[in-house]
mmCIF file of C-alpha atoms in Angstrom:
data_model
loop_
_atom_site.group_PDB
_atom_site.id
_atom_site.type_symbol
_atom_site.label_atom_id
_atom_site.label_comp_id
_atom_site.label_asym_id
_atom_site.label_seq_id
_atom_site.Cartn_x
_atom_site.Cartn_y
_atom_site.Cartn_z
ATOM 1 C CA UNK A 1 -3.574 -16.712 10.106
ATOM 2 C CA UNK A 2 -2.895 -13.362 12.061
ATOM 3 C CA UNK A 3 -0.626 -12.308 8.998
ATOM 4 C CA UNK A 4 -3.210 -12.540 6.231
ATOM 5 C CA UNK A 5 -5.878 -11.115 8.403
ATOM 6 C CA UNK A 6 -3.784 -7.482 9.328
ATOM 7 C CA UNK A 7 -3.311 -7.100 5.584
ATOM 8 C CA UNK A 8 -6.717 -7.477 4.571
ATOM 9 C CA UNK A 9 -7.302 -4.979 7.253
ATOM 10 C CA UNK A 10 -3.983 -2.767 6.307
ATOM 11 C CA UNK A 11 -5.894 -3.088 2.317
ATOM 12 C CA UNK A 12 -8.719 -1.554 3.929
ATOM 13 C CA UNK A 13 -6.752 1.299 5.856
ATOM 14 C CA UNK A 14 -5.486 2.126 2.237
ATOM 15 C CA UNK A 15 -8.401 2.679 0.673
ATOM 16 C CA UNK A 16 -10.010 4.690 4.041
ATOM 17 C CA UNK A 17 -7.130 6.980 3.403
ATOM 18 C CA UNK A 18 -7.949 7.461 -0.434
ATOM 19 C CA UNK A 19 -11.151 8.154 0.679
ATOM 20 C CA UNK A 20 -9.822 10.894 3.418
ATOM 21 C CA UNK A 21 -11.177 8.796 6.453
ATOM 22 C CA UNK A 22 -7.625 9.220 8.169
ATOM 23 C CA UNK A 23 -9.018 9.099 11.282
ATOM 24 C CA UNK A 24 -10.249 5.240 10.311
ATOM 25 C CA UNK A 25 -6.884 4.473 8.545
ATOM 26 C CA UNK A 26 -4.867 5.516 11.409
ATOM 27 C CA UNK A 27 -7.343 3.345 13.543
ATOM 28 C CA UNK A 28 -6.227 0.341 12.087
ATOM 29 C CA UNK A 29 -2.679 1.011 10.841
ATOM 30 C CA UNK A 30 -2.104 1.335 14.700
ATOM 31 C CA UNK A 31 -3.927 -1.576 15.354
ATOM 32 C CA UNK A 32 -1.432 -3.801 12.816
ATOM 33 C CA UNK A 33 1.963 -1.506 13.775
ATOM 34 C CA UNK A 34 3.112 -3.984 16.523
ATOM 35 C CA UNK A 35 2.939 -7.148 14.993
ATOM 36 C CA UNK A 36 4.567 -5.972 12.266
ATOM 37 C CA UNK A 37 7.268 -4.344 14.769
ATOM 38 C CA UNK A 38 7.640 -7.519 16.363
ATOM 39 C CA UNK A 39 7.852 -10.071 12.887
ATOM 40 C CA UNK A 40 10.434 -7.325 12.204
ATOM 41 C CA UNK A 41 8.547 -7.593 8.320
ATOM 42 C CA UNK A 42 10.290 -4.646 7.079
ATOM 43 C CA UNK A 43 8.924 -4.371 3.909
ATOM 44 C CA UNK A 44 5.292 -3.653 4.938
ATOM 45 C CA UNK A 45 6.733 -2.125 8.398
ATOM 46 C CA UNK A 46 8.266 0.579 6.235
ATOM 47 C CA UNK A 47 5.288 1.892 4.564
ATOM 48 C CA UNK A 48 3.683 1.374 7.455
ATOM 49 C CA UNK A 49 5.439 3.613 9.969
ATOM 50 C CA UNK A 50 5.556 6.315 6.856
ATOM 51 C CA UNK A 51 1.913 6.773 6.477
ATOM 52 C CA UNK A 52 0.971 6.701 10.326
ATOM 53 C CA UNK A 53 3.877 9.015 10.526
ATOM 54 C CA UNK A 54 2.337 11.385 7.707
ATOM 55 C CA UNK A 55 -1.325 11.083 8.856
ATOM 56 C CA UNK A 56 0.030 12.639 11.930
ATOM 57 C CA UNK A 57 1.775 15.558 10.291
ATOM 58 C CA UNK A 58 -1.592 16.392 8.110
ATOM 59 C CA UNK A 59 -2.917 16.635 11.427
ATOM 60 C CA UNK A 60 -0.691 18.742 12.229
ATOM 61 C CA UNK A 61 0.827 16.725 15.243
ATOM 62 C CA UNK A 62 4.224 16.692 14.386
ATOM 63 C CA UNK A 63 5.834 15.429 18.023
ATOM 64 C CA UNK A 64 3.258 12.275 17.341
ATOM 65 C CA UNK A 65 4.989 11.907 13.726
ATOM 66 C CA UNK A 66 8.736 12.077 14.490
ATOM 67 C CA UNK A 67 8.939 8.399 15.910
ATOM 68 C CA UNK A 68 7.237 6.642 13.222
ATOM 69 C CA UNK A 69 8.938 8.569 10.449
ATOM 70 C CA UNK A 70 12.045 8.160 11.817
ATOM 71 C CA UNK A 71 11.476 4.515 12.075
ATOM 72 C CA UNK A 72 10.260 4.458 8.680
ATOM 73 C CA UNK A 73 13.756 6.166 7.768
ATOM 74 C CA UNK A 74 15.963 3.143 9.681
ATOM 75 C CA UNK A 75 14.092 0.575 7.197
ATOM 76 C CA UNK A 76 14.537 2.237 4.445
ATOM 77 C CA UNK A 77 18.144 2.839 5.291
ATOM 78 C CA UNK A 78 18.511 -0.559 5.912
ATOM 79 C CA UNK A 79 16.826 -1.591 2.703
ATOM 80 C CA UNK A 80 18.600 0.427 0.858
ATOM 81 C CA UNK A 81 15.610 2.443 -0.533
ATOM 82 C CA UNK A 82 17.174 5.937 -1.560
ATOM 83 C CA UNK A 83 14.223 7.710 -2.643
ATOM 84 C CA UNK A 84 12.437 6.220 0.038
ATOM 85 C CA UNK A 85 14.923 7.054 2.400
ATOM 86 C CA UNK A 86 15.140 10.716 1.020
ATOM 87 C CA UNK A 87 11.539 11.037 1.069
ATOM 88 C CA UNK A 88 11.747 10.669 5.051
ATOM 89 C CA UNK A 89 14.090 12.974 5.425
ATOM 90 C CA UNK A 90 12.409 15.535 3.751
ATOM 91 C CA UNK A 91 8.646 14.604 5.741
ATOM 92 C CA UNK A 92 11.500 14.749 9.046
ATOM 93 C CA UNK A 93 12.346 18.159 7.918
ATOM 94 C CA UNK A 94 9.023 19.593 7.848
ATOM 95 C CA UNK A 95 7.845 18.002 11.039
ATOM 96 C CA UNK A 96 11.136 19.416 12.678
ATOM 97 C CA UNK A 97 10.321 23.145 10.966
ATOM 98 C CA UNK A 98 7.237 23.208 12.513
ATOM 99 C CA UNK A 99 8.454 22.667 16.098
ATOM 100 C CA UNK A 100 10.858 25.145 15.248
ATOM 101 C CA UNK A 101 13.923 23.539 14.992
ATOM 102 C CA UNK A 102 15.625 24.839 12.468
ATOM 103 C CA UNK A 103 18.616 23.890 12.286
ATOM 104 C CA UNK A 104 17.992 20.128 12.310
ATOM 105 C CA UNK A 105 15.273 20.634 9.305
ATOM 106 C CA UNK A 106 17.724 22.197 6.919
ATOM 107 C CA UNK A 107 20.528 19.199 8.098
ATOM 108 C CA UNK A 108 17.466 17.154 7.284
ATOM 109 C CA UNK A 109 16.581 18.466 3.977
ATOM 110 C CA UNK A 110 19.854 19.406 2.553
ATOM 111 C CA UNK A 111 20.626 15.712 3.001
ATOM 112 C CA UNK A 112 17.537 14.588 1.203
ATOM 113 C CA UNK A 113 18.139 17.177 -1.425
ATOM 114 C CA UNK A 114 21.369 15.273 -2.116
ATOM 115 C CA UNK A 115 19.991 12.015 -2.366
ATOM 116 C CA UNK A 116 17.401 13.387 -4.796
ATOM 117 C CA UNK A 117 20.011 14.658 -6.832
ATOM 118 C CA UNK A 118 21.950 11.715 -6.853
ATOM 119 C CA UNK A 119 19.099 9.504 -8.306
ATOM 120 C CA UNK A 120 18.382 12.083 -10.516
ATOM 121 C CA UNK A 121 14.499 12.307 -8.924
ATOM 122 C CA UNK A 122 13.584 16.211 -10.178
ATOM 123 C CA UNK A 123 10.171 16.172 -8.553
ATOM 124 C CA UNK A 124 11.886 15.031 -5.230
ATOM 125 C CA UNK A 125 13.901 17.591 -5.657
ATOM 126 C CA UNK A 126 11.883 20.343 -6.270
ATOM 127 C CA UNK A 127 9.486 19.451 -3.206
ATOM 128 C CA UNK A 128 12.614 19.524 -0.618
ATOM 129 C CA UNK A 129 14.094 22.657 -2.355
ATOM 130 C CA UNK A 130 10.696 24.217 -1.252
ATOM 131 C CA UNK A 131 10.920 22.568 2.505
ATOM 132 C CA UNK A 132 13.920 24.104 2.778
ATOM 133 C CA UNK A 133 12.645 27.416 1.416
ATOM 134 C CA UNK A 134 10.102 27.270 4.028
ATOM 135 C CA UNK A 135 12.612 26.853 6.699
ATOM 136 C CA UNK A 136 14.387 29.673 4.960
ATOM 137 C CA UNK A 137 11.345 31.942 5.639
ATOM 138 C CA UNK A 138 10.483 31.157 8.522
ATOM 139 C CA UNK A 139 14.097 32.012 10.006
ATOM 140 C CA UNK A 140 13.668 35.317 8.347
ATOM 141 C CA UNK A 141 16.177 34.873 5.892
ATOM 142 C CA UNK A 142 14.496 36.111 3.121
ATOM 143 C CA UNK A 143 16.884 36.252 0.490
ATOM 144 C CA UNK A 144 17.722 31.972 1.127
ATOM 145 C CA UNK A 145 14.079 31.901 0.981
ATOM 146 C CA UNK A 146 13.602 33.658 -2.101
ATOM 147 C CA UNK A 147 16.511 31.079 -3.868
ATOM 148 C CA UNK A 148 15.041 28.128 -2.602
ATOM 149 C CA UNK A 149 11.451 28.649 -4.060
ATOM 150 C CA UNK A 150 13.025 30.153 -7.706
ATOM 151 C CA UNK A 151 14.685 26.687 -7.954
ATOM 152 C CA UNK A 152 12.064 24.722 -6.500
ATOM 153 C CA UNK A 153 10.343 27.012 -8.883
ATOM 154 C CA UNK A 154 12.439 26.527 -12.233
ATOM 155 C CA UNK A 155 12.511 22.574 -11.553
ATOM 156 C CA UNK A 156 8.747 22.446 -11.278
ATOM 157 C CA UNK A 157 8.669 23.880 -14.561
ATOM 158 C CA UNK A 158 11.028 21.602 -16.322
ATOM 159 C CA UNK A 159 9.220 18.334 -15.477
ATOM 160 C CA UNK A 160 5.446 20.030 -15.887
ATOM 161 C CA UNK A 161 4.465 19.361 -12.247
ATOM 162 C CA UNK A 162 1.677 22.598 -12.136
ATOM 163 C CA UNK A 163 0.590 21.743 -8.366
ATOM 164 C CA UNK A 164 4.134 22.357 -7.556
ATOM 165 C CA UNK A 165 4.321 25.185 -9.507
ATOM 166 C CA UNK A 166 1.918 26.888 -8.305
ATOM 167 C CA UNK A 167 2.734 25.919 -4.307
ATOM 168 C CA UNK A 168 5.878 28.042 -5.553
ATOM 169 C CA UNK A 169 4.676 30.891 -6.691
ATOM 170 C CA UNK A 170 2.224 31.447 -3.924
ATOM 171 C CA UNK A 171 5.187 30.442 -1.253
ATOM 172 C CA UNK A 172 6.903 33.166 -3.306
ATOM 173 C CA UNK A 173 3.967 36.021 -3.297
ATOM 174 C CA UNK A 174 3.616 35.236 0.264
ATOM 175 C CA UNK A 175 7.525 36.062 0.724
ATOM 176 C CA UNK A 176 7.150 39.313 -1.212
ATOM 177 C CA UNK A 177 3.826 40.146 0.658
ATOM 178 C CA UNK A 178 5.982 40.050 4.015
ATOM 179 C CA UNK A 179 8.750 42.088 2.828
ATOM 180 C CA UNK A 180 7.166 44.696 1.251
ATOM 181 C CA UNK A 181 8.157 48.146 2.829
ATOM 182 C CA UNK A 182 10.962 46.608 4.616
ATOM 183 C CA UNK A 183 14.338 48.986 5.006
ATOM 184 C CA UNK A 184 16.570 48.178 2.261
ATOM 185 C CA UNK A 185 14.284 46.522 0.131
ATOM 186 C CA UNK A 186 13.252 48.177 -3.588
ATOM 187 C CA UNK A 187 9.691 50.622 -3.094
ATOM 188 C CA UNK A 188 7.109 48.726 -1.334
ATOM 189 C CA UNK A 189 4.808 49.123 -4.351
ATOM 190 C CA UNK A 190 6.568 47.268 -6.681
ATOM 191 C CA UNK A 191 7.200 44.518 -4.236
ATOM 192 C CA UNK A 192 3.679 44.274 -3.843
ATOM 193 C CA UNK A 193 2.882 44.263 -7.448
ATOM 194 C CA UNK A 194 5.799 41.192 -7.982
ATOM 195 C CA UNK A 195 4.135 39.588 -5.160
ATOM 196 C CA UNK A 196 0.551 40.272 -6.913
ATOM 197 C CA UNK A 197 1.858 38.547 -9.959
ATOM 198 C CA UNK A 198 3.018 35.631 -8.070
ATOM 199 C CA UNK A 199 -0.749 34.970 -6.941
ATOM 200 C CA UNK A 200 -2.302 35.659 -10.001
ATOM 201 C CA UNK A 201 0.022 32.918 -12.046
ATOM 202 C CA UNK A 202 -0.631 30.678 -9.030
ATOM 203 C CA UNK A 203 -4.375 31.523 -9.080
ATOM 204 C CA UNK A 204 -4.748 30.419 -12.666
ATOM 205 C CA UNK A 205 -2.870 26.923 -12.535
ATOM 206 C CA UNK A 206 -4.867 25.888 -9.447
ATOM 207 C CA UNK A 207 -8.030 27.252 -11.138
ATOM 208 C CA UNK A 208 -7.217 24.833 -13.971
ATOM 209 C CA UNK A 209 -6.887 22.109 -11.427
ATOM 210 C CA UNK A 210 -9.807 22.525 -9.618
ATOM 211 C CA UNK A 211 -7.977 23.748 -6.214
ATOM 212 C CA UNK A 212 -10.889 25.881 -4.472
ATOM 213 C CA UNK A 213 -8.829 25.620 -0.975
ATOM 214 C CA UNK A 214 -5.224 27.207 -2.777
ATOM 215 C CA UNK A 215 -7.983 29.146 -4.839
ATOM 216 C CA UNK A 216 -8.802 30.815 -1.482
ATOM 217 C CA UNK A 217 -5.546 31.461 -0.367
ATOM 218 C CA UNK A 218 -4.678 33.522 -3.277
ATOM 219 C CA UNK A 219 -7.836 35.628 -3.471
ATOM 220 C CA UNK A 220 -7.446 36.460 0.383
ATOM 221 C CA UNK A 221 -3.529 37.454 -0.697
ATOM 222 C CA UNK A 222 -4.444 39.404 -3.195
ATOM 223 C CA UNK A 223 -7.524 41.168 -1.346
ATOM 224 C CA UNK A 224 -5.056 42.181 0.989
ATOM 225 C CA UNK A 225 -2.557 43.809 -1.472
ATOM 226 C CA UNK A 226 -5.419 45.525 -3.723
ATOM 227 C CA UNK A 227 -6.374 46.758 -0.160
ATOM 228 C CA UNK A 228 -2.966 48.157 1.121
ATOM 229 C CA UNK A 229 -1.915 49.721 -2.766
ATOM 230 C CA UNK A 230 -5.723 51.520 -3.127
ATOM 231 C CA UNK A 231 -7.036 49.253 -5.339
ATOM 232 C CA UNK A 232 -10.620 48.719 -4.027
ATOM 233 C CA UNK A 233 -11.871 47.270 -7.119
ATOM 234 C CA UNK A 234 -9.551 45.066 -7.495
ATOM 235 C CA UNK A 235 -9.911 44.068 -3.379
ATOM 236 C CA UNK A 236 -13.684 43.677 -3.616
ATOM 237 C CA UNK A 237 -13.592 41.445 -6.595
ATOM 238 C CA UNK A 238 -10.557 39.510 -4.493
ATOM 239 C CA UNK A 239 -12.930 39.293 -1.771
ATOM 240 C CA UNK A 240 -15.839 37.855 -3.530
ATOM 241 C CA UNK A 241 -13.842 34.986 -4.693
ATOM 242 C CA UNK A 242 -12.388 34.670 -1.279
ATOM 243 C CA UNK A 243 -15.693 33.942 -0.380
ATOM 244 C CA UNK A 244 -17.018 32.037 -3.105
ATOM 245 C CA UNK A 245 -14.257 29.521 -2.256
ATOM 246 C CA UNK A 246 -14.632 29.541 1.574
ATOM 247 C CA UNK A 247 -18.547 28.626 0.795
ATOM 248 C CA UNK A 248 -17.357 25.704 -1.401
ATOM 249 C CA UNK A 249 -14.993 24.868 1.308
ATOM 250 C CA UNK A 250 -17.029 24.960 4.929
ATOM 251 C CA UNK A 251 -18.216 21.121 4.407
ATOM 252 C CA UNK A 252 -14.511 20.311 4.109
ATOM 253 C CA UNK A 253 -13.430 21.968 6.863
ATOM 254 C CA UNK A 254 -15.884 21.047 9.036
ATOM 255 C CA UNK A 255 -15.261 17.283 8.401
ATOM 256 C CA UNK A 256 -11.677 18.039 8.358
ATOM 257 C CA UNK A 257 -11.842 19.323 11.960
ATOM 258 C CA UNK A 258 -14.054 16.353 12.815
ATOM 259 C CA UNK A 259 -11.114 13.860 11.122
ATOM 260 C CA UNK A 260 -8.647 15.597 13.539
ATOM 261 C CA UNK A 261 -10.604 15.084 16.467
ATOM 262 C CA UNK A 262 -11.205 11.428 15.324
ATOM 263 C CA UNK A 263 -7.287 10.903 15.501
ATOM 264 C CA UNK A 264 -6.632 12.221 18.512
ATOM 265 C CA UNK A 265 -9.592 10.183 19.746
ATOM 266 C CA UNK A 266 -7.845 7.063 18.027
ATOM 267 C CA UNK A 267 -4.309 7.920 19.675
ATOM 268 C CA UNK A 268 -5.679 8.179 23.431
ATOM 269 C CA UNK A 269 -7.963 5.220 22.973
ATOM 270 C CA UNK A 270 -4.762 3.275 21.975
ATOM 271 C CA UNK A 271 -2.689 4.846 24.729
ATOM 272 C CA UNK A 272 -5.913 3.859 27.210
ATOM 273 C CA UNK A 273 -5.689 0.495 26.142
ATOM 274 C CA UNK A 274 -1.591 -0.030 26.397
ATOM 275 C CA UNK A 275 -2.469 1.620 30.052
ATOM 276 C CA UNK A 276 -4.821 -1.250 30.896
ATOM 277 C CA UNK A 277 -2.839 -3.988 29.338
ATOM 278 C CA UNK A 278 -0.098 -2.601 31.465
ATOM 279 C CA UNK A 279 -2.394 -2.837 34.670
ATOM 280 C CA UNK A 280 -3.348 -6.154 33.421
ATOM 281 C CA UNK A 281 -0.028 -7.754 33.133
ATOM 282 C CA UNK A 282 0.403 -5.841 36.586
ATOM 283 C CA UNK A 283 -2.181 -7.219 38.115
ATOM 284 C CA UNK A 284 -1.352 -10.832 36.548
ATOM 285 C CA UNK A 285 2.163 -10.324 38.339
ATOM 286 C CA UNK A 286 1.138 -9.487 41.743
ATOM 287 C CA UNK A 287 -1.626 -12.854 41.830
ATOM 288 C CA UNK A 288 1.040 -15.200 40.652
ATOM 289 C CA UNK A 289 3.283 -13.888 43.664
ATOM 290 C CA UNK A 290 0.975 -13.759 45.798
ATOM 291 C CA UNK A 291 -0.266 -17.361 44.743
ATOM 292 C CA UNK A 292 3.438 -18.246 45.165
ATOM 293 C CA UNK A 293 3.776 -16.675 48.754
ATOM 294 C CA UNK A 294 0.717 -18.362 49.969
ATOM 295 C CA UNK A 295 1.834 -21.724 48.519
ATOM 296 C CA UNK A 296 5.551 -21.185 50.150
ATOM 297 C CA UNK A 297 4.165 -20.046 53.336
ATOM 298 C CA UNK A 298 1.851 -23.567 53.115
ATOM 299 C CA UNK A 299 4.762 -25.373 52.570
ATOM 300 C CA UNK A 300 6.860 -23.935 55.632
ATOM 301 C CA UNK A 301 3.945 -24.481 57.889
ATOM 302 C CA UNK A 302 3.651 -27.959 56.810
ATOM 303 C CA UNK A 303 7.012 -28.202 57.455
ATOM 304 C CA UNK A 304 7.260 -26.978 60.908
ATOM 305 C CA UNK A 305 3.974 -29.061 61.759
ATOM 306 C CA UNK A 306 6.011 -32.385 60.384
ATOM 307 C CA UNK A 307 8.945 -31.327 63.035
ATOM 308 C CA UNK A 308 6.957 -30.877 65.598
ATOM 309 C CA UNK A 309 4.572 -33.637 65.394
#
């Protein structure tokens, strides 16, 4: 049964992605996406489409993501799955931010902000509230910004989610860190020293968790700000963790890379293959007609031969 054997292999694409093989989950949630589009099964089509679409945006290849996430979004819609359907939006929102639209992201987010809020989901809420902070920044509205992350911030606090938390206060460091200086803004110092607390609160949650790769992105912040204040003691020691954590890191990276490479691999091989089934189906078509011709023009000179004979 073609059913039973595409979940056993959608199983295994699950637990490839828990093991960060996304290149081999991809593989074969690709491989089971049309059947599933054609049974019209819509509660495995839904997760479905939302974790291609998602493997896609951790890659970074947020034009590939759109269509599956927005299919994901019709099912849930039509399932009536609000926090699923919220959840969408907001991955929609951050796929559209990154191609720089703007405008549609914060349409996107403010109306999975209300959904959260109507079901009450605080952690949902808190993630989009920081979406939309990003979107915020990277407008260059920086006062938006700054509101978005405090009550991403404050709501991350409430329900004790510390890897939000601290995604917060560095988003929030990393605001500061860009305005310091800036006409109309309060003396660049003390900017920089708000923005230095920021990544020193954020530096000690993800230092609890065991974060090496947000450990690294707060000891290269704050290298930089100990540099530009004068404080080369503070800078060097920034530095040295900086490095400590890239060290731990290289492996990860490297295979990281290798992972994206692997996808893109995955998506052109699949595109390849649609091409040739294409040609196939093509070719198919053009020896049935020309089967048919030959047969018709067989039958017409049989014809004319029985007239004339």
């Amino acid at each position: 049964d073609e059913n039973e054997k595409l979940l056993t292999e959608l199983n295994l694409g699950i637990i490839y992605m828990h093991q960060g093989n996304k290149a081999k989950a991809l593989e074969i949630f690709l491989h089971a996406l049309p059947f599933y589009q054609k049974t019209r099964d819509k509660e495995l089509l839904n997760p479905l489409a939302n974790c291609i679409g998602r493997i896609y945006i951790d890659n970074l290849d947020y034009k590939e993501a759109i269509p599956h996430l927005s299919e994901a979004l019709e099912i849930s819609r039509e399932l009536g799955l609000t926090d699923e359907v919220a959840s969408n939006l907001g991955f929609l929102a951050m796929a559209r931010r990154n191609m720089g639209q703007y405008g549609e992201a914060l349409a996107l987010g403010k109306e999975s902000l209300d959904l959260y809020t109507k079901t009450g989901n605080k952690e949902g809420m808190a993630r989009v509230l920081m979406e939309m902070g990003d979107t915020w920044a990277a407008k260059d509205d920086f006062s938006r910004a700054k509101e978005y992350y405090s009550k991403a911030l404050d709501l991350a606090r409430e329900i004790g989610d510390p890897y939000q938390e601290a995604a917060c206060l560095r988003a929030t460091g990393k605001l500061l860190a860009s305005r310091a200086g800036k006409a109309g803004e309060m003396p660049a110092t003390a900017v920089y020293n708000q923005a230095r607390d920021c990544y020193m609160q954020a530096l000690a949650i993800s230092g609890r968790l065991g974060q090496p790769d947000q450990d690294m992105e707060s000891y290269l912040a704050l290298y930089r700000i100990d540099s530009i204040t004068g404080n080369f003691e503070g800078a060097l020691k920034n530095y040295l963790g900086f490095t400590r954590c890239k060290d731990t890191l290289d492996g990860i990276e490297r295979r990281h890379r290798m992972a994206g490479l692997q996808v893109q691999f995955v998506r052109e091989q699949k595109n390849r293959e649609i091409a040739q089934q294409e040609k196939e189906i093509k070719q198919q078509r053009m020896q049935r007609n020309g089967i048919l011709f030959t047969a018709l023009l067989l039958l017409l000179t049989a014809g004319l031969f029985i007239r004339s004979s």
